[in-house]
Amino acid sequence: MAQLYFYYSAMNAGKSTALLQSSYNYQERGMRTLVYTAEIDDRFGAGTVSSRIGLSSPALLYNAETSLYRDIASEHAAQAIHCVLVDESQFLTREQVKALSDVVDNLDIPVLCYGLRTDFRGELFTGSQYLLAWADKLVELKTICHCGRKASMVLRLDSEGKPFSEGEQVVIGGNERYISVCRKHYKQAIEQGSLQAIYGAQTPLN
């Protein structure tokens, strides 16, 4: 039976690498996959899922208006789809998460979603909230803080490399803007307004 999976983590835990490997595993067995990624994140070029280790794949784009169930059902009717994979799934709307659950329940196609659990304020993204609530399987992909503990939080940095916790939820960026840290060092960095809580006097920008 098909299931809805949510693979979640902080940044730089290898989510895109895991997605690309899963898609490759299906394709290697002659099975067709559909890969989606968020239109808003074009750091690696529109319509591409890329990993930090150099792997990439073409992808269909989605935004808040995309009818995922309709599009997937249409593709499936034209040629059988064996798996749907969604990168940056934190940007899904509530309705789109429900649509993906309908893909699983009505079309019997497994759906694998990969995304961040929380934003730089420690708040759930909408897509992540409903995937955590409705997914059949939840899998945490782990990365580590500078101290060696599990990194479960994401710090956003300003133009001077100082962490802050106010502002709009979605600002696209990579390692120059975000770092993954443990809860203890997240709280210390926000309280101090500095990365010295994590790195000491020699911060990465020194």
PDB file of C-alpha atoms in Angstrom:
ATOM      1  CA  MET A   1       0.000   0.000   0.000  1.00  0.00           C
ATOM      2  CA  ALA A   2       1.220   3.497  -0.867  1.00  0.00           C
ATOM      3  CA  GLN A   3       2.028   5.865   1.987  1.00  0.00           C
ATOM      4  CA  LEU A   4       2.728   9.557   2.575  1.00  0.00           C
ATOM      5  CA  TYR A   5       6.216  10.129   3.984  1.00  0.00           C
ATOM      6  CA  PHE A   6       7.673  13.268   5.545  1.00  0.00           C
ATOM      7  CA  TYR A   7      11.467  13.441   5.809  1.00  0.00           C
ATOM      8  CA  TYR A   8      12.278  16.514   7.903  1.00  0.00           C
ATOM      9  CA  SER A   9      15.321  18.165   9.403  1.00  0.00           C
ATOM     10  CA  ALA A  10      17.191  21.392   9.960  1.00  0.00           C
ATOM     11  CA  MET A  11      19.210  22.799   7.056  1.00  0.00           C
ATOM     12  CA  ASN A  12      22.167  20.936   5.554  1.00  0.00           C
ATOM     13  CA  ALA A  13      21.068  17.468   6.656  1.00  0.00           C
ATOM     14  CA  GLY A  14      21.087  16.031   3.140  1.00  0.00           C
ATOM     15  CA  LYS A  15      17.364  16.204   2.335  1.00  0.00           C
ATOM     16  CA  SER A  16      17.864  16.885  -1.374  1.00  0.00           C
ATOM     17  CA  THR A  17      20.541  14.193  -1.597  1.00  0.00           C
ATOM     18  CA  ALA A  18      18.149  11.671  -0.030  1.00  0.00           C
ATOM     19  CA  LEU A  19      15.377  12.709  -2.432  1.00  0.00           C
ATOM     20  CA  LEU A  20      17.599  12.336  -5.473  1.00  0.00           C
ATOM     21  CA  GLN A  21      18.822   8.940  -4.295  1.00  0.00           C
ATOM     22  CA  SER A  22      15.252   7.730  -3.788  1.00  0.00           C
ATOM     23  CA  SER A  23      14.229   8.933  -7.242  1.00  0.00           C
ATOM     24  CA  TYR A  24      17.249   7.214  -8.777  1.00  0.00           C
ATOM     25  CA  ASN A  25      16.412   3.951  -7.010  1.00  0.00           C
ATOM     26  CA  TYR A  26      12.963   3.916  -8.621  1.00  0.00           C
ATOM     27  CA  GLN A  27      14.261   4.891 -12.050  1.00  0.00           C
ATOM     28  CA  GLU A  28      16.984   2.241 -11.926  1.00  0.00           C
ATOM     29  CA  ARG A  29      14.203  -0.341 -11.739  1.00  0.00           C
ATOM     30  CA  GLY A  30      12.385   1.097 -14.738  1.00  0.00           C
ATOM     31  CA  MET A  31       9.844   2.988 -12.655  1.00  0.00           C
ATOM     32  CA  ARG A  32       8.696   6.531 -13.380  1.00  0.00           C
ATOM     33  CA  THR A  33       8.986   9.280 -10.783  1.00  0.00           C
ATOM     34  CA  LEU A  34       7.751  12.855 -10.628  1.00  0.00           C
ATOM     35  CA  VAL A  35       9.964  15.319  -8.765  1.00  0.00           C
ATOM     36  CA  TYR A  36       8.579  18.649  -7.567  1.00  0.00           C
ATOM     37  CA  THR A  37      10.313  21.628  -6.007  1.00  0.00           C
ATOM     38  CA  ALA A  38       9.131  25.012  -4.808  1.00  0.00           C
ATOM     39  CA  GLU A  39       9.061  27.784  -7.395  1.00  0.00           C
ATOM     40  CA  ILE A  40      10.136  30.276  -4.736  1.00  0.00           C
ATOM     41  CA  ASP A  41      13.549  28.623  -4.236  1.00  0.00           C
ATOM     42  CA  ASP A  42      15.591  29.242  -7.393  1.00  0.00           C
ATOM     43  CA  ARG A  43      19.075  29.233  -5.855  1.00  0.00           C
ATOM     44  CA  PHE A  44      20.168  26.407  -8.189  1.00  0.00           C
ATOM     45  CA  GLY A  45      18.096  27.437 -11.183  1.00  0.00           C
ATOM     46  CA  ALA A  46      14.361  27.152 -11.739  1.00  0.00           C
ATOM     47  CA  GLY A  47      13.085  23.618 -12.139  1.00  0.00           C
ATOM     48  CA  THR A  48      16.078  21.850 -10.597  1.00  0.00           C
ATOM     49  CA  VAL A  49      16.651  19.918  -7.387  1.00  0.00           C
ATOM     50  CA  SER A  50      20.333  20.089  -6.453  1.00  0.00           C
ATOM     51  CA  SER A  51      22.297  18.707  -3.546  1.00  0.00           C
ATOM     52  CA  ARG A  52      25.426  20.089  -1.907  1.00  0.00           C
ATOM     53  CA  ILE A  53      27.433  17.080  -3.133  1.00  0.00           C
ATOM     54  CA  GLY A  54      26.758  17.861  -6.784  1.00  0.00           C
ATOM     55  CA  LEU A  55      23.757  15.685  -7.647  1.00  0.00           C
ATOM     56  CA  SER A  56      20.833  17.266  -9.491  1.00  0.00           C
ATOM     57  CA  SER A  57      17.632  16.421 -11.326  1.00  0.00           C
ATOM     58  CA  PRO A  58      15.046  18.315 -13.376  1.00  0.00           C
ATOM     59  CA  ALA A  59      11.911  19.047 -11.382  1.00  0.00           C
ATOM     60  CA  LEU A  60       8.413  20.346 -11.862  1.00  0.00           C
ATOM     61  CA  LEU A  61       7.699  23.617 -10.084  1.00  0.00           C
ATOM     62  CA  TYR A  62       4.882  24.237  -7.648  1.00  0.00           C
ATOM     63  CA  ASN A  63       3.583  27.367  -5.969  1.00  0.00           C
ATOM     64  CA  ALA A  64       0.626  28.056  -3.694  1.00  0.00           C
ATOM     65  CA  GLU A  65      -1.776  27.937  -6.662  1.00  0.00           C
ATOM     66  CA  THR A  66      -0.622  24.599  -8.122  1.00  0.00           C
ATOM     67  CA  SER A  67      -3.270  21.864  -8.198  1.00  0.00           C
ATOM     68  CA  LEU A  68      -1.024  18.942  -7.331  1.00  0.00           C
ATOM     69  CA  TYR A  69      -3.697  16.244  -7.361  1.00  0.00           C
ATOM     70  CA  ARG A  70      -5.006  17.299 -10.779  1.00  0.00           C
ATOM     71  CA  ASP A  71      -1.534  17.524 -12.280  1.00  0.00           C
ATOM     72  CA  ILE A  72      -0.339  14.199 -10.865  1.00  0.00           C
ATOM     73  CA  ALA A  73      -3.560  12.404 -11.832  1.00  0.00           C
ATOM     74  CA  SER A  74      -3.217  13.742 -15.383  1.00  0.00           C
ATOM     75  CA  GLU A  75       0.411  12.587 -15.627  1.00  0.00           C
ATOM     76  CA  HIS A  76      -0.501   9.196 -14.172  1.00  0.00           C
ATOM     77  CA  ALA A  77      -3.306   8.729 -16.706  1.00  0.00           C
ATOM     78  CA  ALA A  78      -0.875   9.434 -19.563  1.00  0.00           C
ATOM     79  CA  GLN A  79       1.881   7.182 -18.196  1.00  0.00           C
ATOM     80  CA  ALA A  80       1.997   5.317 -14.893  1.00  0.00           C
ATOM     81  CA  ILE A  81       3.791   7.099 -12.051  1.00  0.00           C
ATOM     82  CA  HIS A  82       5.385   4.943  -9.377  1.00  0.00           C
ATOM     83  CA  CYS A  83       6.488   7.629  -6.915  1.00  0.00           C
ATOM     84  CA  VAL A  84       6.081  11.385  -6.346  1.00  0.00           C
ATOM     85  CA  LEU A  85       8.894  13.238  -4.559  1.00  0.00           C
ATOM     86  CA  VAL A  86       8.514  16.796  -3.238  1.00  0.00           C
ATOM     87  CA  ASP A  87      11.502  18.945  -2.256  1.00  0.00           C
ATOM     88  CA  GLU A  88      11.156  22.041  -0.034  1.00  0.00           C
ATOM     89  CA  SER A  89       7.818  20.659   1.143  1.00  0.00           C
ATOM     90  CA  GLN A  90       7.650  23.152   4.009  1.00  0.00           C
ATOM     91  CA  PHE A  91       6.271  25.583   1.417  1.00  0.00           C
ATOM     92  CA  LEU A  92       3.203  23.431   0.660  1.00  0.00           C
ATOM     93  CA  THR A  93      -0.190  24.796   1.652  1.00  0.00           C
ATOM     94  CA  ARG A  94      -2.636  22.888   3.836  1.00  0.00           C
ATOM     95  CA  GLU A  95      -4.716  22.123   0.742  1.00  0.00           C
ATOM     96  CA  GLN A  96      -1.683  20.800  -1.134  1.00  0.00           C
ATOM     97  CA  VAL A  97      -0.732  18.452   1.698  1.00  0.00           C
ATOM     98  CA  LYS A  98      -4.299  17.126   1.626  1.00  0.00           C
ATOM     99  CA  ALA A  99      -4.024  16.760  -2.171  1.00  0.00           C
ATOM    100  CA  LEU A 100      -0.860  14.695  -1.766  1.00  0.00           C
ATOM    101  CA  SER A 101      -2.623  12.491   0.769  1.00  0.00           C
ATOM    102  CA  ASP A 102      -5.352  12.016  -1.861  1.00  0.00           C
ATOM    103  CA  VAL A 103      -2.688  10.967  -4.372  1.00  0.00           C
ATOM    104  CA  VAL A 104      -1.683   8.244  -1.918  1.00  0.00           C
ATOM    105  CA  ASP A 105      -5.203   7.189  -0.961  1.00  0.00           C
ATOM    106  CA  ASN A 106      -6.976   7.465  -4.323  1.00  0.00           C
ATOM    107  CA  LEU A 107      -4.208   6.806  -6.870  1.00  0.00           C
ATOM    108  CA  ASP A 108      -2.148   4.410  -4.718  1.00  0.00           C
ATOM    109  CA  ILE A 109       1.077   6.303  -5.494  1.00  0.00           C
ATOM    110  CA  PRO A 110       3.647   6.762  -2.702  1.00  0.00           C
ATOM    111  CA  VAL A 111       4.535  10.394  -1.984  1.00  0.00           C
ATOM    112  CA  LEU A 112       7.876  11.304  -0.376  1.00  0.00           C
ATOM    113  CA  CYS A 113       8.111  14.858   0.991  1.00  0.00           C
ATOM    114  CA  TYR A 114      11.378  16.428   2.135  1.00  0.00           C
ATOM    115  CA  GLY A 115      11.535  19.698   4.029  1.00  0.00           C
ATOM    116  CA  LEU A 116      12.381  21.802   7.040  1.00  0.00           C
ATOM    117  CA  ARG A 117      10.312  21.320  10.171  1.00  0.00           C
ATOM    118  CA  THR A 118      10.639  24.832  11.619  1.00  0.00           C
ATOM    119  CA  ASP A 119      11.654  28.311  10.508  1.00  0.00           C
ATOM    120  CA  PHE A 120      14.284  30.650  11.987  1.00  0.00           C
ATOM    121  CA  ARG A 121      11.855  31.628  14.759  1.00  0.00           C
ATOM    122  CA  GLY A 122      11.332  28.020  15.821  1.00  0.00           C
ATOM    123  CA  GLU A 123       7.804  28.044  14.366  1.00  0.00           C
ATOM    124  CA  LEU A 124       6.362  25.325  12.144  1.00  0.00           C
ATOM    125  CA  PHE A 125       6.022  26.019   8.434  1.00  0.00           C
ATOM    126  CA  THR A 126       2.465  25.429   7.178  1.00  0.00           C
ATOM    127  CA  GLY A 127       3.457  22.514   4.956  1.00  0.00           C
ATOM    128  CA  SER A 128       5.453  20.904   7.737  1.00  0.00           C
ATOM    129  CA  GLN A 129       2.625  21.354  10.229  1.00  0.00           C
ATOM    130  CA  TYR A 130       0.181  19.348   8.145  1.00  0.00           C
ATOM    131  CA  LEU A 131       2.721  16.780   7.013  1.00  0.00           C
ATOM    132  CA  LEU A 132       3.561  16.124  10.657  1.00  0.00           C
ATOM    133  CA  ALA A 133      -0.166  15.751  11.338  1.00  0.00           C
ATOM    134  CA  TRP A 134      -1.174  13.642   8.334  1.00  0.00           C
ATOM    135  CA  ALA A 135       1.837  11.695   7.047  1.00  0.00           C
ATOM    136  CA  ASP A 136       1.887   7.924   7.456  1.00  0.00           C
ATOM    137  CA  LYS A 137       5.613   7.877   8.165  1.00  0.00           C
ATOM    138  CA  LEU A 138       7.781  10.565   9.790  1.00  0.00           C
ATOM    139  CA  VAL A 139      11.544  10.308   9.354  1.00  0.00           C
ATOM    140  CA  GLU A 140      14.017  12.744  10.888  1.00  0.00           C
ATOM    141  CA  LEU A 141      17.192  13.366   8.885  1.00  0.00           C
ATOM    142  CA  LYS A 142      19.805  14.476  11.363  1.00  0.00           C
ATOM    143  CA  THR A 143      22.636  16.964  11.211  1.00  0.00           C
ATOM    144  CA  ILE A 144      24.821  18.302  14.004  1.00  0.00           C
ATOM    145  CA  CYS A 145      25.523  21.597  15.697  1.00  0.00           C
ATOM    146  CA  HIS A 146      29.071  22.939  15.996  1.00  0.00           C
ATOM    147  CA  CYS A 147      29.108  21.523  19.555  1.00  0.00           C
ATOM    148  CA  GLY A 148      28.300  17.992  18.385  1.00  0.00           C
ATOM    149  CA  ARG A 149      24.707  17.864  19.588  1.00  0.00           C
ATOM    150  CA  LYS A 150      21.843  17.237  17.173  1.00  0.00           C
ATOM    151  CA  ALA A 151      20.969  20.424  15.281  1.00  0.00           C
ATOM    152  CA  SER A 152      17.205  20.905  15.418  1.00  0.00           C
ATOM    153  CA  MET A 153      16.970  24.703  15.004  1.00  0.00           C
ATOM    154  CA  VAL A 154      17.857  27.173  12.260  1.00  0.00           C
ATOM    155  CA  LEU A 155      19.423  30.596  12.858  1.00  0.00           C
ATOM    156  CA  ARG A 156      18.928  33.388  10.333  1.00  0.00           C
ATOM    157  CA  LEU A 157      21.846  35.810   9.976  1.00  0.00           C
ATOM    158  CA  ASP A 158      21.723  39.450   8.948  1.00  0.00           C
ATOM    159  CA  SER A 159      24.140  41.097   6.501  1.00  0.00           C
ATOM    160  CA  GLU A 160      26.736  41.380   9.289  1.00  0.00           C
ATOM    161  CA  GLY A 161      26.432  37.726  10.267  1.00  0.00           C
ATOM    162  CA  LYS A 162      24.436  38.396  13.446  1.00  0.00           C
ATOM    163  CA  PRO A 163      21.516  36.092  14.330  1.00  0.00           C
ATOM    164  CA  PHE A 164      18.010  37.500  14.729  1.00  0.00           C
ATOM    165  CA  SER A 165      14.497  36.117  15.178  1.00  0.00           C
ATOM    166  CA  GLU A 166      12.144  38.736  13.729  1.00  0.00           C
ATOM    167  CA  GLY A 167      10.934  39.326  10.172  1.00  0.00           C
ATOM    168  CA  GLU A 168       9.086  37.556   7.385  1.00  0.00           C
ATOM    169  CA  GLN A 169       9.051  33.782   7.523  1.00  0.00           C
ATOM    170  CA  VAL A 170      10.406  33.063   4.054  1.00  0.00           C
ATOM    171  CA  VAL A 171      13.698  34.572   2.886  1.00  0.00           C
ATOM    172  CA  ILE A 172      15.576  32.303   0.502  1.00  0.00           C
ATOM    173  CA  GLY A 173      19.246  31.764   1.248  1.00  0.00           C
ATOM    174  CA  GLY A 174      21.995  29.266   1.888  1.00  0.00           C
ATOM    175  CA  ASN A 175      24.919  28.995   4.292  1.00  0.00           C
ATOM    176  CA  GLU A 176      25.580  32.729   4.105  1.00  0.00           C
ATOM    177  CA  ARG A 177      22.177  33.397   5.699  1.00  0.00           C
ATOM    178  CA  TYR A 178      21.276  30.311   7.737  1.00  0.00           C
ATOM    179  CA  ILE A 179      23.061  27.869  10.033  1.00  0.00           C
ATOM    180  CA  SER A 180      21.714  24.809  11.828  1.00  0.00           C
ATOM    181  CA  VAL A 181      22.300  24.610  15.564  1.00  0.00           C
ATOM    182  CA  CYS A 182      21.094  22.750  18.653  1.00  0.00           C
ATOM    183  CA  ARG A 183      18.328  24.247  20.792  1.00  0.00           C
ATOM    184  CA  LYS A 184      20.747  25.368  23.524  1.00  0.00           C
ATOM    185  CA  HIS A 185      22.961  27.330  21.156  1.00  0.00           C
ATOM    186  CA  TYR A 186      19.976  28.703  19.266  1.00  0.00           C
ATOM    187  CA  LYS A 187      18.672  30.283  22.476  1.00  0.00           C
ATOM    188  CA  GLN A 188      22.102  31.582  23.464  1.00  0.00           C
ATOM    189  CA  ALA A 189      22.797  33.065  20.030  1.00  0.00           C
ATOM    190  CA  ILE A 190      19.434  34.865  19.939  1.00  0.00           C
ATOM    191  CA  GLU A 191      19.821  36.156  23.510  1.00  0.00           C
ATOM    192  CA  GLN A 192      23.336  37.463  22.798  1.00  0.00           C
ATOM    193  CA  GLY A 193      22.700  38.585  19.226  1.00  0.00           C
ATOM    194  CA  SER A 194      25.982  36.946  18.296  1.00  0.00           C
ATOM    195  CA  LEU A 195      27.462  33.683  17.060  1.00  0.00           C
ATOM    196  CA  GLN A 196      30.092  33.778  19.807  1.00  0.00           C
ATOM    197  CA  ALA A 197      27.876  31.487  21.877  1.00  0.00           C
ATOM    198  CA  ILE A 198      28.535  28.825  19.242  1.00  0.00           C
ATOM    199  CA  TYR A 199      31.994  29.540  17.867  1.00  0.00           C
ATOM    200  CA  GLY A 200      33.646  31.673  20.520  1.00  0.00           C
ATOM    201  CA  ALA A 201      35.576  34.753  19.431  1.00  0.00           C
ATOM    202  CA  GLN A 202      36.520  33.213  16.078  1.00  0.00           C
ATOM    203  CA  THR A 203      33.172  33.250  14.296  1.00  0.00           C
ATOM    204  CA  PRO A 204      33.055  32.013  10.659  1.00  0.00           C
ATOM    205  CA  LEU A 205      33.012  35.620   9.434  1.00  0.00           C
ATOM    206  CA  ASN A 206      36.220  36.613  11.203  1.00  0.00           C
TER     207      ASN A 206
END
